[in-house]
């Protein structure tokens, strides 16, 4: 496998500006996209950010990372054998592009070629049984021999077994922290082995970022988004694996589950998934036969709003902002409803929402809904 793929590439200047923008507080993937749609480039968006934060009612202006800070992150990543890949570049995992609000930049360590394999995610309990670990390893190995890449989250138990089973054929590890901060720490050696044997490690978090509890659902989202289907081997009733399964279903991915004993709490979540319609798995062919028809097809993309034409209407005034804020509350509401209720031009509503987001006053929800913080 080649280290890099030919295709469109960000310039060094663009990559620097993209990284500065996505590392700015209150700028997530959705806000990043809206800023690029509105101002045409990350560089232009960076210049206007303080003004937008003030318009949104921020108590203080969020600090934008300096060029020197971002250059230091790029250099540190390079020294660790990693690189930052933009969403339009050839080495960006293609399936992630069909997610709702994919990360604009990913830190990648290892081979980009593994992203071109049709992928299956395998997740499950950290405190897995020996039978569960054996099942995960066997499924990963057999699917790998059939030409599938295996995606998982590098956690203890099922995740580790899935990566180990697919080392020889191609595996993708998704980190909740920075690409230099594997969790759990004992899997640092596994990360090295994945990168050295044709697989890849990816993260959307800053270099040096220690993972927090709230970062793991974000990781789970990438695990689900990077695969055509997701297999849960063992999971308790309230586990992160069930979050991954729910996210996979919302993205239109296939969801599979391995049945377990009703007497084992580690099987309660998987058995529940089966009751809810997940595909039952007892061998790798159960997965490959369901996934094979999807290979090479276009995954359903999350519905994206057409960027409004900001040039045909004046910027929102204070009265316009007040009307949008009045329409918002703690309950999520669709942007189209806000537009209809306020009677404002869509571009004006989108602009107010962007200002509120940058000020830390807006929360985005699944399906494009928003609420006031």
PDB file of C-alpha atoms in Angstrom, residues 9-198:
ATOM      1  CA  UNK A   9      -4.582  18.549  -2.078  1.00  0.00           C
ATOM      2  CA  UNK A  10      -4.892  21.529   0.221  1.00  0.00           C
ATOM      3  CA  UNK A  11      -2.066  24.005  -0.048  1.00  0.00           C
ATOM      4  CA  UNK A  12       0.112  24.447   3.035  1.00  0.00           C
ATOM      5  CA  UNK A  13      -1.533  27.831   3.595  1.00  0.00           C
ATOM      6  CA  UNK A  14      -5.035  26.361   3.337  1.00  0.00           C
ATOM      7  CA  UNK A  15      -4.191  23.512   5.709  1.00  0.00           C
ATOM      8  CA  UNK A  16      -2.851  26.003   8.238  1.00  0.00           C
ATOM      9  CA  UNK A  17      -6.004  28.143   8.044  1.00  0.00           C
ATOM     10  CA  UNK A  18      -8.302  25.122   8.204  1.00  0.00           C
ATOM     11  CA  UNK A  19      -6.542  23.885  11.318  1.00  0.00           C
ATOM     12  CA  UNK A  20      -6.681  27.318  12.986  1.00  0.00           C
ATOM     13  CA  UNK A  21     -10.405  27.555  12.251  1.00  0.00           C
ATOM     14  CA  UNK A  22     -11.406  24.078  13.443  1.00  0.00           C
ATOM     15  CA  UNK A  23      -9.286  24.480  16.595  1.00  0.00           C
ATOM     16  CA  UNK A  24     -11.110  27.706  17.541  1.00  0.00           C
ATOM     17  CA  UNK A  25     -13.554  27.253  20.470  1.00  0.00           C
ATOM     18  CA  UNK A  26     -17.211  26.865  19.384  1.00  0.00           C
ATOM     19  CA  UNK A  27     -16.201  25.975  15.810  1.00  0.00           C
ATOM     20  CA  UNK A  28     -17.268  22.393  15.135  1.00  0.00           C
ATOM     21  CA  UNK A  29     -17.688  20.627  11.790  1.00  0.00           C
ATOM     22  CA  UNK A  30     -21.112  22.164  11.107  1.00  0.00           C
ATOM     23  CA  UNK A  31     -19.990  25.683  11.993  1.00  0.00           C
ATOM     24  CA  UNK A  32     -16.811  25.216   9.954  1.00  0.00           C
ATOM     25  CA  UNK A  33     -18.887  24.313   6.881  1.00  0.00           C
ATOM     26  CA  UNK A  34     -21.245  27.272   7.380  1.00  0.00           C
ATOM     27  CA  UNK A  35     -18.318  29.673   7.716  1.00  0.00           C
ATOM     28  CA  UNK A  36     -16.713  28.400   4.512  1.00  0.00           C
ATOM     29  CA  UNK A  37     -20.069  28.635   2.697  1.00  0.00           C
ATOM     30  CA  UNK A  38     -20.550  32.192   3.905  1.00  0.00           C
ATOM     31  CA  UNK A  39     -17.058  33.657   3.559  1.00  0.00           C
ATOM     32  CA  UNK A  40     -15.490  31.476   0.894  1.00  0.00           C
ATOM     33  CA  UNK A  41     -12.349  30.406   2.732  1.00  0.00           C
ATOM     34  CA  UNK A  42     -11.061  29.608   6.212  1.00  0.00           C
ATOM     35  CA  UNK A  43      -8.672  32.540   5.985  1.00  0.00           C
ATOM     36  CA  UNK A  44     -11.504  34.999   5.366  1.00  0.00           C
ATOM     37  CA  UNK A  45     -13.615  33.417   8.124  1.00  0.00           C
ATOM     38  CA  UNK A  46     -10.793  33.794  10.658  1.00  0.00           C
ATOM     39  CA  UNK A  47     -10.683  37.538  10.069  1.00  0.00           C
ATOM     40  CA  UNK A  48     -14.393  38.046  10.752  1.00  0.00           C
ATOM     41  CA  UNK A  49     -14.741  35.631  13.706  1.00  0.00           C
ATOM     42  CA  UNK A  50     -14.373  38.200  16.530  1.00  0.00           C
ATOM     43  CA  UNK A  51     -17.069  40.411  14.985  1.00  0.00           C
ATOM     44  CA  UNK A  52     -19.432  37.441  14.625  1.00  0.00           C
ATOM     45  CA  UNK A  53     -18.878  36.394  18.246  1.00  0.00           C
ATOM     46  CA  UNK A  54     -19.716  39.899  19.466  1.00  0.00           C
ATOM     47  CA  UNK A  55     -22.868  39.981  17.312  1.00  0.00           C
ATOM     48  CA  UNK A  56     -23.908  36.647  18.813  1.00  0.00           C
ATOM     49  CA  UNK A  57     -23.702  38.032  22.347  1.00  0.00           C
ATOM     50  CA  UNK A  58     -20.528  36.296  23.512  1.00  0.00           C
ATOM     51  CA  UNK A  59     -19.419  37.204  27.032  1.00  0.00           C
ATOM     52  CA  UNK A  60     -15.843  37.134  25.806  1.00  0.00           C
ATOM     53  CA  UNK A  61     -14.138  36.624  22.478  1.00  0.00           C
ATOM     54  CA  UNK A  62     -12.872  33.074  22.045  1.00  0.00           C
ATOM     55  CA  UNK A  63      -9.158  32.914  21.426  1.00  0.00           C
ATOM     56  CA  UNK A  64      -8.209  31.933  17.890  1.00  0.00           C
ATOM     57  CA  UNK A  65      -5.069  29.761  17.792  1.00  0.00           C
ATOM     58  CA  UNK A  66      -2.074  31.617  16.449  1.00  0.00           C
ATOM     59  CA  UNK A  67      -0.206  30.606  13.318  1.00  0.00           C
ATOM     60  CA  UNK A  68       2.749  29.604  15.494  1.00  0.00           C
ATOM     61  CA  UNK A  69       0.566  27.321  17.650  1.00  0.00           C
ATOM     62  CA  UNK A  70      -0.914  25.549  14.658  1.00  0.00           C
ATOM     63  CA  UNK A  71       2.487  25.224  12.989  1.00  0.00           C
ATOM     64  CA  UNK A  72       3.720  23.597  16.202  1.00  0.00           C
ATOM     65  CA  UNK A  73       0.831  21.094  16.086  1.00  0.00           C
ATOM     66  CA  UNK A  74       1.577  20.283  12.447  1.00  0.00           C
ATOM     67  CA  UNK A  75       5.252  19.789  13.252  1.00  0.00           C
ATOM     68  CA  UNK A  76       4.537  17.623  16.320  1.00  0.00           C
ATOM     69  CA  UNK A  77       2.157  15.462  14.297  1.00  0.00           C
ATOM     70  CA  UNK A  78       4.741  15.073  11.562  1.00  0.00           C
ATOM     71  CA  UNK A  79       7.383  13.997  14.057  1.00  0.00           C
ATOM     72  CA  UNK A  80       4.932  11.359  15.329  1.00  0.00           C
ATOM     73  CA  UNK A  81       4.440  10.044  11.796  1.00  0.00           C
ATOM     74  CA  UNK A  82       0.987  11.593  11.354  1.00  0.00           C
ATOM     75  CA  UNK A  83      -0.471  14.090   8.899  1.00  0.00           C
ATOM     76  CA  UNK A  84      -3.648  16.181   8.633  1.00  0.00           C
ATOM     77  CA  UNK A  85      -5.976  15.218   5.787  1.00  0.00           C
ATOM     78  CA  UNK A  86      -8.752  17.520   4.572  1.00  0.00           C
ATOM     79  CA  UNK A  87     -12.206  16.347   3.534  1.00  0.00           C
ATOM     80  CA  UNK A  88     -11.592  17.026  -0.143  1.00  0.00           C
ATOM     81  CA  UNK A  89      -8.335  15.097  -0.303  1.00  0.00           C
ATOM     82  CA  UNK A  90      -7.807  11.588  -1.646  1.00  0.00           C
ATOM     83  CA  UNK A  91      -6.648  10.100   1.681  1.00  0.00           C
ATOM     84  CA  UNK A  92      -9.807  11.188   3.538  1.00  0.00           C
ATOM     85  CA  UNK A  93     -12.007   8.163   4.447  1.00  0.00           C
ATOM     86  CA  UNK A  94     -14.658   8.206   1.745  1.00  0.00           C
ATOM     87  CA  UNK A  95     -17.519   6.844   3.866  1.00  0.00           C
ATOM     88  CA  UNK A  96     -17.117   9.637   6.415  1.00  0.00           C
ATOM     89  CA  UNK A  97     -18.120  12.131   3.724  1.00  0.00           C
ATOM     90  CA  UNK A  98     -21.697  10.776   3.827  1.00  0.00           C
ATOM     91  CA  UNK A  99     -22.013  11.610   7.541  1.00  0.00           C
ATOM     92  CA  UNK A 100     -23.955  14.568   8.827  1.00  0.00           C
ATOM     93  CA  UNK A 101     -21.223  17.177   9.393  1.00  0.00           C
ATOM     94  CA  UNK A 102     -18.027  15.163   8.817  1.00  0.00           C
ATOM     95  CA  UNK A 103     -14.805  16.468  10.393  1.00  0.00           C
ATOM     96  CA  UNK A 104     -13.153  18.874   7.929  1.00  0.00           C
ATOM     97  CA  UNK A 105      -9.694  17.694   9.019  1.00  0.00           C
ATOM     98  CA  UNK A 106      -8.493  14.359  10.359  1.00  0.00           C
ATOM     99  CA  UNK A 107      -5.140  13.480  11.829  1.00  0.00           C
ATOM    100  CA  UNK A 108      -4.042  10.277  10.103  1.00  0.00           C
ATOM    101  CA  UNK A 109      -1.187   7.970  10.990  1.00  0.00           C
ATOM    102  CA  UNK A 110      -0.554   5.057   8.667  1.00  0.00           C
ATOM    103  CA  UNK A 111      -1.743   4.110   5.197  1.00  0.00           C
ATOM    104  CA  UNK A 112      -4.430   6.001   3.307  1.00  0.00           C
ATOM    105  CA  UNK A 113      -5.035   3.009   1.040  1.00  0.00           C
ATOM    106  CA  UNK A 114      -6.903   1.178   3.819  1.00  0.00           C
ATOM    107  CA  UNK A 115      -9.702   3.758   3.534  1.00  0.00           C
ATOM    108  CA  UNK A 116     -10.512   2.456   0.061  1.00  0.00           C
ATOM    109  CA  UNK A 117     -11.447  -0.980   1.370  1.00  0.00           C
ATOM    110  CA  UNK A 118     -15.153  -1.580   2.041  1.00  0.00           C
ATOM    111  CA  UNK A 119     -15.272  -1.372   5.816  1.00  0.00           C
ATOM    112  CA  UNK A 120     -17.108  -3.071   8.675  1.00  0.00           C
ATOM    113  CA  UNK A 121     -17.038  -1.736  12.246  1.00  0.00           C
ATOM    114  CA  UNK A 122     -16.802  -4.190  15.144  1.00  0.00           C
ATOM    115  CA  UNK A 123     -17.410  -2.886  18.667  1.00  0.00           C
ATOM    116  CA  UNK A 124     -18.370  -4.236  22.069  1.00  0.00           C
ATOM    117  CA  UNK A 125     -17.704  -4.537  25.765  1.00  0.00           C
ATOM    118  CA  UNK A 126     -14.436  -3.543  27.389  1.00  0.00           C
ATOM    119  CA  UNK A 127     -14.875  -6.271  30.023  1.00  0.00           C
ATOM    120  CA  UNK A 128     -15.606  -8.841  27.344  1.00  0.00           C
ATOM    121  CA  UNK A 129     -15.800 -12.567  27.952  1.00  0.00           C
ATOM    122  CA  UNK A 130     -13.195 -14.878  26.436  1.00  0.00           C
ATOM    123  CA  UNK A 131     -15.889 -16.162  24.081  1.00  0.00           C
ATOM    124  CA  UNK A 132     -16.718 -12.609  22.985  1.00  0.00           C
ATOM    125  CA  UNK A 133     -13.055 -11.784  22.388  1.00  0.00           C
ATOM    126  CA  UNK A 134     -12.596 -14.952  20.330  1.00  0.00           C
ATOM    127  CA  UNK A 135     -15.729 -14.157  18.310  1.00  0.00           C
ATOM    128  CA  UNK A 136     -14.591 -10.584  17.570  1.00  0.00           C
ATOM    129  CA  UNK A 137     -11.129 -11.732  16.524  1.00  0.00           C
ATOM    130  CA  UNK A 138     -12.540 -14.491  14.316  1.00  0.00           C
ATOM    131  CA  UNK A 139     -15.090 -12.204  12.615  1.00  0.00           C
ATOM    132  CA  UNK A 140     -12.408  -9.572  11.955  1.00  0.00           C
ATOM    133  CA  UNK A 141      -9.954 -12.094  10.521  1.00  0.00           C
ATOM    134  CA  UNK A 142     -12.506 -13.738   8.234  1.00  0.00           C
ATOM    135  CA  UNK A 143     -13.961 -10.442   7.018  1.00  0.00           C
ATOM    136  CA  UNK A 144     -10.424  -9.187   6.411  1.00  0.00           C
ATOM    137  CA  UNK A 145      -9.627 -12.210   4.270  1.00  0.00           C
ATOM    138  CA  UNK A 146     -12.796 -11.463   2.293  1.00  0.00           C
ATOM    139  CA  UNK A 147     -11.437  -7.993   1.463  1.00  0.00           C
ATOM    140  CA  UNK A 148     -13.050  -5.833   4.151  1.00  0.00           C
ATOM    141  CA  UNK A 149     -11.301  -3.271   6.322  1.00  0.00           C
ATOM    142  CA  UNK A 150     -12.156  -3.416  10.035  1.00  0.00           C
ATOM    143  CA  UNK A 151     -12.941  -0.261  12.012  1.00  0.00           C
ATOM    144  CA  UNK A 152     -13.022  -0.025  15.798  1.00  0.00           C
ATOM    145  CA  UNK A 153     -12.296   2.315  18.683  1.00  0.00           C
ATOM    146  CA  UNK A 154      -9.091   0.855  20.202  1.00  0.00           C
ATOM    147  CA  UNK A 155     -10.772   0.221  23.562  1.00  0.00           C
ATOM    148  CA  UNK A 156     -10.027  -2.815  25.715  1.00  0.00           C
ATOM    149  CA  UNK A 157     -11.864  -6.065  25.073  1.00  0.00           C
ATOM    150  CA  UNK A 158     -13.834  -6.415  21.840  1.00  0.00           C
ATOM    151  CA  UNK A 159     -12.241  -3.411  20.068  1.00  0.00           C
ATOM    152  CA  UNK A 160      -8.723  -4.674  20.722  1.00  0.00           C
ATOM    153  CA  UNK A 161      -9.625  -8.181  19.556  1.00  0.00           C
ATOM    154  CA  UNK A 162     -11.154  -6.808  16.330  1.00  0.00           C
ATOM    155  CA  UNK A 163      -7.999  -4.831  15.536  1.00  0.00           C
ATOM    156  CA  UNK A 164      -5.762  -7.781  16.339  1.00  0.00           C
ATOM    157  CA  UNK A 165      -7.770 -10.081  14.107  1.00  0.00           C
ATOM    158  CA  UNK A 166      -7.434  -7.746  11.107  1.00  0.00           C
ATOM    159  CA  UNK A 167      -3.840  -6.524  11.450  1.00  0.00           C
ATOM    160  CA  UNK A 168      -2.732  -8.514   8.437  1.00  0.00           C
ATOM    161  CA  UNK A 169      -5.568  -7.363   6.173  1.00  0.00           C
ATOM    162  CA  UNK A 170      -6.209  -3.725   7.125  1.00  0.00           C
ATOM    163  CA  UNK A 171      -7.721  -2.106  10.201  1.00  0.00           C
ATOM    164  CA  UNK A 172      -8.652   1.469  11.167  1.00  0.00           C
ATOM    165  CA  UNK A 173      -8.402   2.609  14.782  1.00  0.00           C
ATOM    166  CA  UNK A 174     -10.359   5.694  15.840  1.00  0.00           C
ATOM    167  CA  UNK A 175      -9.083   7.609  18.871  1.00  0.00           C
ATOM    168  CA  UNK A 176     -11.108   9.743  21.297  1.00  0.00           C
ATOM    169  CA  UNK A 177      -8.044  11.852  22.121  1.00  0.00           C
ATOM    170  CA  UNK A 178      -5.182  13.243  20.096  1.00  0.00           C
ATOM    171  CA  UNK A 179      -3.441  10.919  17.721  1.00  0.00           C
ATOM    172  CA  UNK A 180      -0.495  10.796  20.135  1.00  0.00           C
ATOM    173  CA  UNK A 181      -2.766   9.933  23.081  1.00  0.00           C
ATOM    174  CA  UNK A 182      -3.965   6.328  22.642  1.00  0.00           C
ATOM    175  CA  UNK A 183      -6.501   5.193  25.216  1.00  0.00           C
ATOM    176  CA  UNK A 184      -6.090   2.923  27.023  1.00  0.00           C
ATOM    177  CA  UNK A 185      -2.319   3.587  27.186  1.00  0.00           C
ATOM    178  CA  UNK A 186      -1.506  -0.115  26.948  1.00  0.00           C
ATOM    179  CA  UNK A 187      -2.770  -0.032  23.352  1.00  0.00           C
ATOM    180  CA  UNK A 188       0.039   2.295  22.256  1.00  0.00           C
ATOM    181  CA  UNK A 189       1.910  -0.720  20.911  1.00  0.00           C
ATOM    182  CA  UNK A 190      -1.190  -1.847  19.023  1.00  0.00           C
ATOM    183  CA  UNK A 191      -1.435   1.612  17.426  1.00  0.00           C
ATOM    184  CA  UNK A 192       2.175   1.308  16.275  1.00  0.00           C
ATOM    185  CA  UNK A 193       1.499  -2.121  14.829  1.00  0.00           C
ATOM    186  CA  UNK A 194      -1.630  -0.965  12.993  1.00  0.00           C
ATOM    187  CA  UNK A 195       0.223   1.937  11.363  1.00  0.00           C
ATOM    188  CA  UNK A 196       3.224  -0.218  10.465  1.00  0.00           C
ATOM    189  CA  UNK A 197       1.198  -3.069   8.926  1.00  0.00           C
ATOM    190  CA  UNK A 198      -0.909  -1.193   6.389  1.00  0.00           C
TER     191      UNK A 198
END
